[in-house]
Coordinates of C-alpha atoms in Angstrom, one line a residue:
M32 CA 23.4 -51.2 37.8
K33 CA 20.7 -49.8 39.9
N34 CA 18.9 -50.9 43.0
I35 CA 15.4 -49.9 42.0
V36 CA 12.8 -49.8 44.8
K37 CA 9.8 -52.0 43.9
T38 CA 6.6 -50.2 44.7
G39 CA 4.1 -52.8 43.6
G40 CA 3.1 -56.3 44.6
L41 CA 1.8 -59.3 42.8
L42 CA -1.8 -59.4 41.6
I43 CA -3.7 -62.3 43.1
G44 CA -6.3 -63.9 40.8
L45 CA -9.8 -64.2 42.4
A46 CA -12.4 -66.8 41.7
L47 CA -15.3 -64.5 40.9
A48 CA -17.8 -67.3 40.6
T49 CA -17.5 -68.3 44.2
T50 CA -17.7 -64.8 45.7
S51 CA -20.7 -63.0 47.0
C52 CA -22.7 -61.5 44.2
N53 CA -23.3 -58.2 46.0
K54 CA -19.7 -57.1 45.8
T55 CA -18.5 -54.6 43.2
L56 CA -15.7 -55.5 40.7
D57 CA -13.3 -53.2 42.5
E58 CA -14.1 -55.0 45.8
L59 CA -13.6 -58.4 44.2
T60 CA -10.2 -57.5 42.7
L61 CA -8.9 -55.8 45.8
N62 CA -5.7 -57.4 47.0
E63 CA -5.8 -56.9 50.8
N64 CA -2.1 -58.0 51.0
K65 CA -1.0 -55.2 48.7
P66 CA -0.5 -51.6 50.0
N67 CA -3.1 -49.3 48.5
N68 CA -0.8 -46.3 48.7
V69 CA 2.9 -46.1 48.3
P70 CA 4.4 -43.5 50.8
A71 CA 6.0 -40.4 49.3
A72 CA 9.3 -41.3 51.0
L73 CA 9.4 -44.7 49.3
L74 CA 8.7 -43.2 45.9
F75 CA 11.4 -40.6 46.6
T76 CA 14.0 -43.4 47.1
G77 CA 12.9 -45.0 43.9
I78 CA 13.3 -41.8 42.0
L79 CA 16.8 -41.2 43.4
N80 CA 17.8 -44.7 42.3
D81 CA 16.2 -44.3 38.8
A82 CA 18.1 -41.0 38.3
Y83 CA 21.5 -42.4 39.4
E84 CA 24.2 -42.6 36.7
A85 CA 26.8 -45.3 37.2
P86 CA 30.4 -45.5 35.9
N87 CA 31.8 -48.4 33.8
G88 CA 29.1 -48.2 31.1
Q89 CA 29.3 -47.1 27.5
Y90 CA 29.2 -43.5 28.6
E91 CA 32.8 -43.8 29.6
A92 CA 33.9 -44.8 26.1
W93 CA 31.9 -41.8 24.7
D94 CA 33.5 -39.5 27.2
Q95 CA 36.8 -41.0 26.0
Y96 CA 37.9 -41.9 29.5
Y97 CA 37.9 -45.7 29.5
L98 CA 37.7 -47.8 26.4
N99 CA 36.5 -51.2 25.4
N100 CA 39.1 -53.4 23.7
Y101 CA 37.1 -56.7 23.4
D102 CA 34.1 -56.5 21.1
Y103 CA 32.0 -59.1 22.9
Y104 CA 31.6 -56.6 25.7
G105 CA 31.3 -53.4 23.7
N106 CA 33.0 -51.1 21.4
N107 CA 34.0 -47.4 21.2
R108 CA 31.8 -46.4 18.2
Y109 CA 29.7 -43.3 18.2
D110 CA 26.8 -45.1 16.4
F111 CA 24.3 -43.8 18.9
G112 CA 21.0 -45.5 19.3
S113 CA 17.9 -44.3 21.2
G114 CA 18.3 -41.8 24.1
T115 CA 17.3 -42.6 27.6
V116 CA 13.7 -41.8 28.6
Y117 CA 12.6 -41.0 32.2
Y118 CA 8.8 -40.6 31.7
T119 CA 8.0 -43.5 34.1
T120 CA 10.2 -41.9 36.7
L121 CA 8.6 -38.5 36.1
K122 CA 5.2 -40.1 36.5
N123 CA 6.4 -41.3 39.9
V124 CA 7.5 -37.8 40.7
G125 CA 3.9 -36.6 40.3
L126 CA 2.7 -39.6 42.3
M127 CA 5.2 -38.8 45.1
E128 CA 3.7 -35.2 45.3
Q129 CA 0.2 -36.6 45.4
Q130 CA 1.0 -39.0 48.2
A131 CA 2.6 -36.3 50.2
L132 CA -0.6 -34.2 50.0
A133 CA -2.7 -37.3 50.8
A134 CA -0.7 -37.9 53.9
G135 CA -1.5 -34.4 55.2
S136 CA 1.4 -32.4 54.0
P137 CA 0.8 -28.7 53.2
A138 CA 0.9 -27.5 49.6
V139 CA 4.5 -26.4 50.0
N140 CA 6.4 -29.5 51.3
P141 CA 9.8 -31.1 50.7
Y142 CA 8.5 -33.7 48.2
E143 CA 6.8 -30.9 46.2
A144 CA 9.9 -28.8 46.1
L145 CA 12.2 -31.7 45.1
G146 CA 9.5 -32.8 42.6
N147 CA 10.2 -29.6 40.7
F148 CA 14.0 -30.3 40.9
F149 CA 13.6 -33.7 39.4
R150 CA 11.4 -32.4 36.6
A151 CA 14.1 -30.0 35.6
Y152 CA 16.8 -32.6 36.1
L153 CA 15.2 -35.4 34.0
Y154 CA 13.6 -33.4 31.3
T155 CA 16.8 -31.5 30.5
R156 CA 18.7 -34.8 30.6
M157 CA 16.5 -36.2 27.9
S158 CA 16.6 -33.0 25.9
L159 CA 20.4 -32.8 26.0
E160 CA 20.5 -36.3 24.5
M161 CA 17.9 -36.0 21.8
G162 CA 16.8 -32.3 21.3
D163 CA 13.1 -31.3 21.4
I164 CA 11.0 -33.7 23.6
P165 CA 7.4 -34.0 24.8
Q166 CA 7.1 -32.0 28.0
S167 CA 4.1 -29.7 28.4
Q168 CA 1.7 -32.4 27.0
A169 CA 3.6 -35.4 28.5
L170 CA 2.2 -37.7 31.3
Q171 CA -1.4 -36.6 30.7
G172 CA -2.7 -40.1 30.1
L173 CA -5.8 -40.5 27.9
A174 CA -6.0 -36.7 27.5
A175 CA -2.8 -36.6 25.4
L176 CA -1.8 -40.0 24.0
T177 CA 0.2 -38.4 21.3
P178 CA 2.0 -35.4 23.0
A179 CA 3.6 -32.7 20.9
Y180 CA 7.3 -32.1 21.2
D181 CA 8.3 -28.9 23.0
P182 CA 11.2 -27.0 21.5
Q183 CA 14.5 -27.5 23.4
K184 CA 14.5 -23.8 24.3
A185 CA 11.1 -24.1 25.9
V186 CA 12.3 -27.2 27.8
F187 CA 15.1 -25.2 29.4
V188 CA 12.9 -22.2 30.1
Q189 CA 10.5 -24.4 32.0
A190 CA 13.3 -26.1 33.8
F191 CA 14.6 -22.8 35.1
K192 CA 11.1 -22.0 36.3
W193 CA 10.9 -25.3 38.2
L194 CA 14.3 -24.7 39.7
E195 CA 13.4 -21.2 40.8
S196 CA 10.3 -22.6 42.4
A197 CA 12.2 -25.4 44.1
N198 CA 14.7 -23.0 45.6
A199 CA 12.0 -20.6 46.8
D200 CA 10.0 -23.4 48.4
L201 CA 13.0 -24.9 50.1
T202 CA 13.8 -21.4 51.5
T203 CA 10.3 -21.2 52.9
L204 CA 10.5 -24.7 54.4
I205 CA 13.9 -24.2 56.0
A206 CA 12.9 -20.8 57.4
G207 CA 9.8 -22.4 58.8
G208 CA 11.7 -25.1 60.6
T209 CA 11.1 -28.0 58.1
T210 CA 14.6 -29.1 57.3
T211 CA 14.4 -32.8 56.6
L212 CA 12.5 -35.4 54.6
S213 CA 12.5 -39.2 54.6
G214 CA 13.7 -41.7 52.0
D215 CA 16.9 -39.7 51.1
I216 CA 19.9 -41.9 50.1
Y217 CA 22.2 -38.9 49.5
F218 CA 22.0 -36.4 52.4
G219 CA 20.0 -38.2 55.1
G220 CA 17.1 -35.9 54.4
D221 CA 19.0 -32.6 54.8
L222 CA 17.0 -30.0 52.8
R223 CA 19.8 -27.4 53.1
K224 CA 22.0 -29.8 51.1
W225 CA 19.3 -30.3 48.6
Q226 CA 18.8 -26.6 48.1
K227 CA 22.5 -26.4 47.2
V228 CA 22.0 -29.2 44.6
V229 CA 19.0 -27.4 43.1
N230 CA 21.1 -24.2 42.4
T231 CA 24.2 -26.1 41.4
L232 CA 22.2 -27.9 38.7
R233 CA 20.9 -24.6 37.5
V234 CA 24.4 -23.3 37.0
R235 CA 25.3 -26.5 35.1
L236 CA 22.3 -26.0 32.8
L237 CA 23.2 -22.4 32.2
L238 CA 26.7 -23.5 31.0
N239 CA 25.1 -26.1 28.7
L240 CA 23.4 -23.1 27.1
S241 CA 26.7 -21.1 26.6
K242 CA 26.1 -20.8 22.9
K243 CA 22.8 -19.0 23.6
N244 CA 24.1 -16.2 25.7
G245 CA 22.8 -13.7 23.3
D246 CA 19.2 -14.9 23.6
A247 CA 17.3 -12.3 25.7
D248 CA 14.5 -14.8 26.6
L249 CA 17.0 -17.0 28.3
N250 CA 19.1 -14.3 29.9
I251 CA 21.9 -16.7 30.5
A252 CA 24.5 -14.2 31.9
G253 CA 21.8 -12.4 34.0
Q254 CA 20.7 -15.7 35.6
F255 CA 24.2 -16.7 36.2
A256 CA 25.1 -13.4 37.9
S257 CA 21.9 -13.5 40.0
I258 CA 22.7 -17.0 41.3
V259 CA 26.4 -16.9 41.8
G260 CA 26.3 -13.3 43.1
N261 CA 23.6 -13.9 45.7
P262 CA 24.5 -17.0 47.8
T263 CA 22.0 -16.0 50.5
K264 CA 19.1 -16.3 48.1
Y265 CA 20.6 -19.1 46.0
P266 CA 22.9 -21.3 48.2
L267 CA 25.4 -23.2 46.2
M268 CA 27.8 -26.1 47.1
T269 CA 30.9 -24.7 48.9
S270 CA 32.9 -27.9 49.3
S271 CA 32.9 -31.6 48.3
A272 CA 31.0 -32.3 51.5
D273 CA 28.0 -31.0 49.6
N274 CA 28.4 -33.4 46.7
M275 CA 25.4 -35.4 45.5
Q276 CA 27.3 -38.6 45.4
Y277 CA 26.2 -42.2 45.3
T278 CA 27.9 -44.3 48.0
Y279 CA 28.0 -48.1 47.6
V280 CA 27.2 -50.4 50.5
A281 CA 28.5 -54.0 50.4
A282 CA 26.2 -55.2 53.2
T283 CA 23.2 -54.6 51.0
N284 CA 24.8 -56.1 47.9
N285 CA 25.0 -52.6 46.4
F286 CA 28.4 -52.9 44.8
Y287 CA 30.5 -50.5 42.8
P288 CA 30.2 -51.5 39.1
N289 CA 33.9 -52.5 39.1
N290 CA 34.7 -54.7 42.0
S291 CA 36.7 -57.8 43.1
R292 CA 33.9 -60.1 41.9
N293 CA 34.0 -59.0 38.2
F294 CA 37.7 -58.3 38.0
G295 CA 38.3 -61.4 35.8
Q296 CA 35.7 -60.1 33.3
D297 CA 36.4 -56.4 33.4
G298 CA 40.1 -56.0 34.4
S299 CA 41.8 -56.4 31.0
R300 CA 38.9 -56.1 28.5
K301 CA 38.9 -52.4 28.9
N302 CA 41.9 -50.0 29.0
M303 CA 42.5 -46.3 29.6
S304 CA 42.0 -43.7 26.9
A305 CA 44.8 -41.5 25.5
T306 CA 42.4 -38.5 25.7
Y307 CA 42.3 -38.8 29.5
V308 CA 45.7 -40.2 30.4
G309 CA 47.5 -38.1 27.8
L310 CA 46.1 -34.9 29.3
L311 CA 47.1 -36.0 32.8
T312 CA 50.7 -36.9 31.8
S313 CA 51.1 -33.8 29.7
L314 CA 50.4 -31.7 32.8
Q315 CA 52.4 -34.1 35.1
D316 CA 49.2 -34.5 37.0
P317 CA 49.5 -36.8 40.1
R318 CA 45.9 -37.9 39.7
V319 CA 47.2 -40.4 37.1
F320 CA 48.8 -42.4 39.9
A321 CA 45.4 -42.8 41.6
T322 CA 43.2 -43.7 38.6
S323 CA 45.6 -45.6 36.4
E324 CA 48.3 -48.3 36.3
P325 CA 51.5 -47.9 34.4
A326 CA 51.8 -49.8 31.1
R327 CA 53.6 -53.0 32.1
D328 CA 55.4 -53.3 28.7
L329 CA 57.1 -50.0 29.4
V330 CA 58.0 -50.9 33.0
D331 CA 58.9 -54.6 32.6
N332 CA 60.4 -54.7 29.1
K333 CA 61.5 -51.1 28.5
K334 CA 62.6 -50.7 32.1
Q335 CA 60.9 -47.4 32.6
S336 CA 60.1 -46.3 36.2
P337 CA 56.5 -47.2 37.2
T338 CA 56.2 -43.7 38.6
D339 CA 57.5 -41.9 35.5
F340 CA 54.6 -40.0 33.8
A341 CA 55.9 -41.5 30.5
S342 CA 55.0 -45.0 31.7
F343 CA 51.3 -44.1 31.6
V344 CA 49.8 -44.5 28.2
G345 CA 46.2 -44.7 27.0
A346 CA 44.9 -46.0 23.7
D347 CA 43.8 -43.8 20.9
P348 CA 39.9 -44.1 20.9
G349 CA 39.9 -44.1 17.1
L350 CA 42.1 -47.2 16.9
D351 CA 40.7 -50.3 15.3
L352 CA 39.3 -52.5 18.1
G353 CA 41.2 -55.6 16.9
V354 CA 44.5 -53.7 17.0
M355 CA 43.6 -52.2 20.5
Y356 CA 42.9 -55.7 21.8
V357 CA 46.2 -57.1 20.6
N358 CA 48.1 -54.1 22.1
A359 CA 46.3 -54.3 25.4
G360 CA 47.2 -58.0 25.5
L361 CA 50.8 -57.0 25.1
Q362 CA 50.4 -54.7 28.1
Q363 CA 51.1 -51.6 26.0
Y364 CA 48.4 -49.5 27.7
S365 CA 47.5 -48.4 31.2
F366 CA 44.6 -50.0 32.8
L367 CA 42.2 -48.8 35.5
N368 CA 43.9 -48.7 38.9
R369 CA 43.2 -52.1 40.4
K370 CA 43.6 -51.1 44.0
R371 CA 41.2 -48.2 43.8
Y372 CA 38.5 -49.6 41.6
F373 CA 38.7 -53.4 41.9
S374 CA 40.1 -54.5 45.2
T375 CA 36.9 -53.9 47.2
L376 CA 33.2 -54.1 46.6
T377 CA 32.5 -50.4 47.2
G378 CA 35.1 -48.6 45.1
E379 CA 34.6 -44.8 45.3
P380 CA 31.5 -42.7 45.6
T381 CA 30.1 -41.7 42.2
I382 CA 29.3 -38.0 42.0
Q383 CA 26.1 -37.1 40.2
I384 CA 26.2 -33.3 40.8
G385 CA 29.3 -32.1 42.6
Y386 CA 31.4 -29.2 43.9
P387 CA 34.5 -29.6 41.7
E388 CA 32.3 -29.3 38.5
L389 CA 30.5 -26.4 40.0
A390 CA 33.8 -24.6 40.7
F391 CA 34.8 -25.0 37.1
N392 CA 31.4 -24.0 35.8
I393 CA 31.6 -20.8 37.8
A394 CA 35.1 -20.2 36.6
E395 CA 33.9 -20.7 33.1
G396 CA 31.0 -18.3 33.5
I397 CA 33.3 -15.6 34.9
N398 CA 35.8 -16.2 32.1
R399 CA 33.0 -15.6 29.6
G400 CA 32.1 -12.3 31.3
W401 CA 28.9 -13.4 32.9
L402 CA 29.8 -12.0 36.3
T403 CA 32.0 -9.0 37.1
G404 CA 34.0 -8.4 40.2
A405 CA 34.8 -12.1 40.7
S406 CA 37.9 -14.1 40.1
A407 CA 37.8 -17.0 37.7
E408 CA 41.1 -18.2 39.0
T409 CA 39.8 -18.5 42.5
Y410 CA 37.1 -21.0 41.4
Y411 CA 39.5 -22.7 39.0
T412 CA 42.0 -23.4 41.7
A413 CA 39.3 -24.5 44.1
G414 CA 38.1 -27.0 41.5
I415 CA 41.5 -28.5 41.0
Q416 CA 42.2 -28.8 44.7
A417 CA 38.8 -30.4 45.4
S418 CA 39.3 -32.9 42.6
M419 CA 42.8 -33.8 43.9
A420 CA 41.5 -34.2 47.4
F421 CA 38.8 -36.6 46.2
Y422 CA 41.7 -39.0 45.3
G423 CA 43.5 -38.4 48.6
L424 CA 46.3 -36.4 47.1
P425 CA 47.9 -34.0 49.7
T426 CA 48.5 -30.4 49.0
S427 CA 52.1 -31.1 50.0
G428 CA 53.5 -34.4 51.1
T429 CA 53.6 -38.0 49.9
Y430 CA 51.0 -40.1 48.0
T431 CA 51.2 -43.8 48.3
A432 CA 50.5 -45.4 44.9
Y433 CA 49.5 -49.1 44.5
F434 CA 50.1 -50.9 41.3
Y435 CA 49.0 -54.5 40.7
R436 CA 51.9 -56.9 40.4
P437 CA 51.9 -58.8 37.1
G438 CA 51.0 -62.5 37.4
S439 CA 49.0 -61.9 40.6
T440 CA 45.6 -63.7 40.9
D441 CA 44.0 -62.1 43.9
V442 CA 43.1 -58.4 43.4
T443 CA 41.9 -58.1 47.0
A444 CA 45.3 -59.1 48.6
S445 CA 47.5 -56.1 49.5
S446 CA 50.5 -58.3 49.1
N447 CA 49.9 -58.4 45.4
Y448 CA 50.6 -54.7 45.0
D449 CA 53.8 -52.8 44.6
T450 CA 53.7 -49.6 46.6
Y451 CA 55.4 -46.3 45.8
N452 CA 55.7 -43.2 47.9
I453 CA 55.4 -40.3 45.4
P454 CA 56.1 -36.7 46.4
V455 CA 53.2 -34.4 45.6
N456 CA 53.2 -30.6 45.8
Y457 CA 50.2 -28.6 44.6
A458 CA 52.2 -25.3 44.3
T459 CA 54.7 -27.0 42.0
Y460 CA 52.0 -28.5 39.9
Y461 CA 50.1 -25.2 39.7
A462 CA 53.2 -23.3 38.7
Q463 CA 53.4 -25.1 35.4
P464 CA 52.5 -22.9 32.4
G465 CA 49.9 -25.4 31.2
V466 CA 48.2 -25.3 34.6
K467 CA 48.5 -21.8 36.0
Y468 CA 45.4 -19.9 35.0
A469 CA 46.2 -17.6 32.0
G470 CA 42.9 -15.8 31.5
G471 CA 41.3 -15.2 28.1
S472 CA 40.8 -18.0 25.6
T473 CA 43.8 -19.9 27.0
G474 CA 42.3 -19.7 30.4
L475 CA 39.0 -21.0 29.1
T476 CA 40.7 -24.0 27.6
Q477 CA 42.5 -24.6 30.9
I478 CA 39.2 -24.5 32.8
L479 CA 37.5 -26.9 30.4
Q480 CA 40.5 -29.3 30.5
Q481 CA 40.5 -29.4 34.3
K482 CA 36.8 -29.9 34.4
Y483 CA 37.2 -32.9 32.1
L484 CA 39.8 -34.4 34.5
A485 CA 37.5 -33.8 37.5
L486 CA 34.5 -35.5 35.8
F487 CA 36.4 -38.8 35.3
R488 CA 33.9 -41.6 36.2
H489 CA 31.3 -39.1 37.4
S490 CA 28.1 -37.3 36.2
G491 CA 27.2 -39.5 33.2
L492 CA 27.7 -37.8 29.9
E493 CA 28.6 -34.4 31.2
A494 CA 32.2 -34.7 30.0
Y495 CA 30.8 -35.5 26.5
Y496 CA 28.4 -32.6 26.6
N497 CA 31.2 -30.2 27.5
Y498 CA 33.3 -31.5 24.6
R499 CA 30.2 -31.2 22.3
R500 CA 29.7 -27.5 22.9
T501 CA 33.4 -26.4 23.3
G502 CA 35.6 -28.9 21.5
V503 CA 37.7 -29.3 24.7
P504 CA 39.5 -31.6 25.2
N505 CA 40.2 -32.8 21.7
F506 CA 38.3 -36.1 21.1
T507 CA 40.0 -38.3 18.5
T508 CA 38.3 -40.4 15.9
G509 CA 39.2 -43.2 13.5
P510 CA 38.1 -46.7 12.5
G511 CA 37.3 -47.6 16.1
T512 CA 34.9 -44.7 16.7
G513 CA 32.8 -45.4 13.5
N514 CA 30.2 -42.8 12.3
G515 CA 32.4 -41.8 9.4
G516 CA 35.0 -40.3 11.6
R517 CA 32.6 -38.0 13.4
I518 CA 31.7 -37.6 17.0
A519 CA 27.9 -38.0 17.1
L520 CA 26.0 -35.0 18.3
R521 CA 22.8 -36.6 19.6
F522 CA 20.9 -39.7 20.3
K523 CA 17.9 -40.9 18.3
Y524 CA 14.3 -40.8 19.6
P525 CA 12.9 -44.0 21.0
T526 CA 11.7 -46.3 18.2
S527 CA 8.2 -46.4 19.6
E528 CA 7.7 -42.8 18.7
R529 CA 7.7 -43.7 15.0
T530 CA 4.5 -45.7 15.3
A531 CA 2.9 -44.5 18.5
N532 CA 3.3 -40.7 18.0
T533 CA 4.1 -40.5 14.3
A534 CA 2.9 -37.0 13.4
N535 CA 4.6 -35.3 16.2
Y536 CA 7.7 -37.4 15.8
Q537 CA 7.9 -36.4 12.1
A538 CA 7.2 -32.8 12.9
A539 CA 10.0 -32.7 15.5
L540 CA 12.5 -34.2 13.0
A541 CA 11.4 -31.7 10.3
S542 CA 11.8 -28.7 12.5
Q543 CA 15.3 -29.7 13.8
Y544 CA 17.1 -32.2 11.6
G545 CA 15.8 -32.0 8.1
G546 CA 13.3 -34.8 8.6
N547 CA 15.9 -37.4 9.6
D548 CA 16.5 -38.9 13.0
D549 CA 20.2 -38.0 12.5
I550 CA 22.8 -38.7 15.2
N551 CA 24.9 -35.9 13.5
G552 CA 22.1 -33.4 13.6
V553 CA 22.8 -30.1 15.3
M554 CA 20.3 -29.4 18.2
Y555 CA 19.3 -26.0 19.3
V556 CA 21.8 -25.7 22.2
L557 CA 24.7 -26.3 19.8
K558 CA 23.8 -23.7 17.2

């Protein structure tokens, strides 16, 4: 899934008995073929790859976008295991900063500024999965082998401080003429783009704390208003050109997770979810033509038009996996669009932090009353249009849809696709009562629904986190989702914590979840 940069070499064994006795042990074990120092730029590239979140994994089932129907390859159950940890990556963040200083960089330098960004990004990512986590005492080596867990609130408070510092340092660097850094796979080293990412992440994190708006220590609404209301001090993404998105390169064997080489394995063993496809079709949303295929049973046997919204059907995520498998084999569900996602090796860019989500986050904040004198509808419509543009849908005109012809064996051949020229008109789409911004609680639901649609195949678990704190869109449950008919609320702590950090692990469970590492436990940000 990731192309992780390798920063170390092989240790070469030395025959100590045959070496001069006046050399120290360090001299004897020195590998002269191994670099003594890894450049900050190389570490930065590795950190970026470590932090990348790919589509096509289990996250998409938990986001209720794209479901497993064949149990050998996975299921759709919310029986969460351990959360993801990034402590090794965070250790490399510190090493990156050290190497930048060792190479002669001043105290305020690009790697230091983005080091603070990655601390905020990765610590909050772990916290959103699990709750309280070791932060202030983490990564101290022998000085703190059993680090205490920081409360989730403290994790976010510290993250906001890091992001404030990162923004300030980037402002200083850019004003002083330092506008680039090396090792950047996203923006070619453009610090102005990175500054927008820093502040866009901060807006995302503020929305993740929406239930804590009344906490004076966090000052959620105040922070939101300060950032969104002052783009000079806090530059934000202004278009999809600012997206932090992972682009795949076939020449380096860096393939999109779905591609022509794994179509035989992946093409029919997963199918679309009713949560996603049903929302698209209920809104007569043309994005369904770009992301999905019509259910062939409805087209070939029931003789429905392949461009009829009613021909696109996802499976209920709660359906028993065996039943889903049989139905999928009967072509009763829509599958992932073969042309877009399987016909090449590079698919589409995968957004990690992007403008469409930001637009909806700002719209949500305004709807919640966090900023006065601004229009939620302006940002809401900007988010919809940016998402549609990502799929190549025109504001007004014709969209050419490609649907894989049944019985075809080569997903790469254009001749194996039926093409349909579908009229698209944004004004007509937006005029629908279910789409046109209504304001109030209805408007909030609309914002959250459109954000969900825009996050398809992007940004890891962000769609799940939005559901978890708002209940929008409605996630369905049943035998296929397990966990007693509940959507799990958190991941467990790593099993190593039970034995390696027992006292602090037990204290964290006692303070949050009644002493149990409970996937249905309610963490601080959800209370």
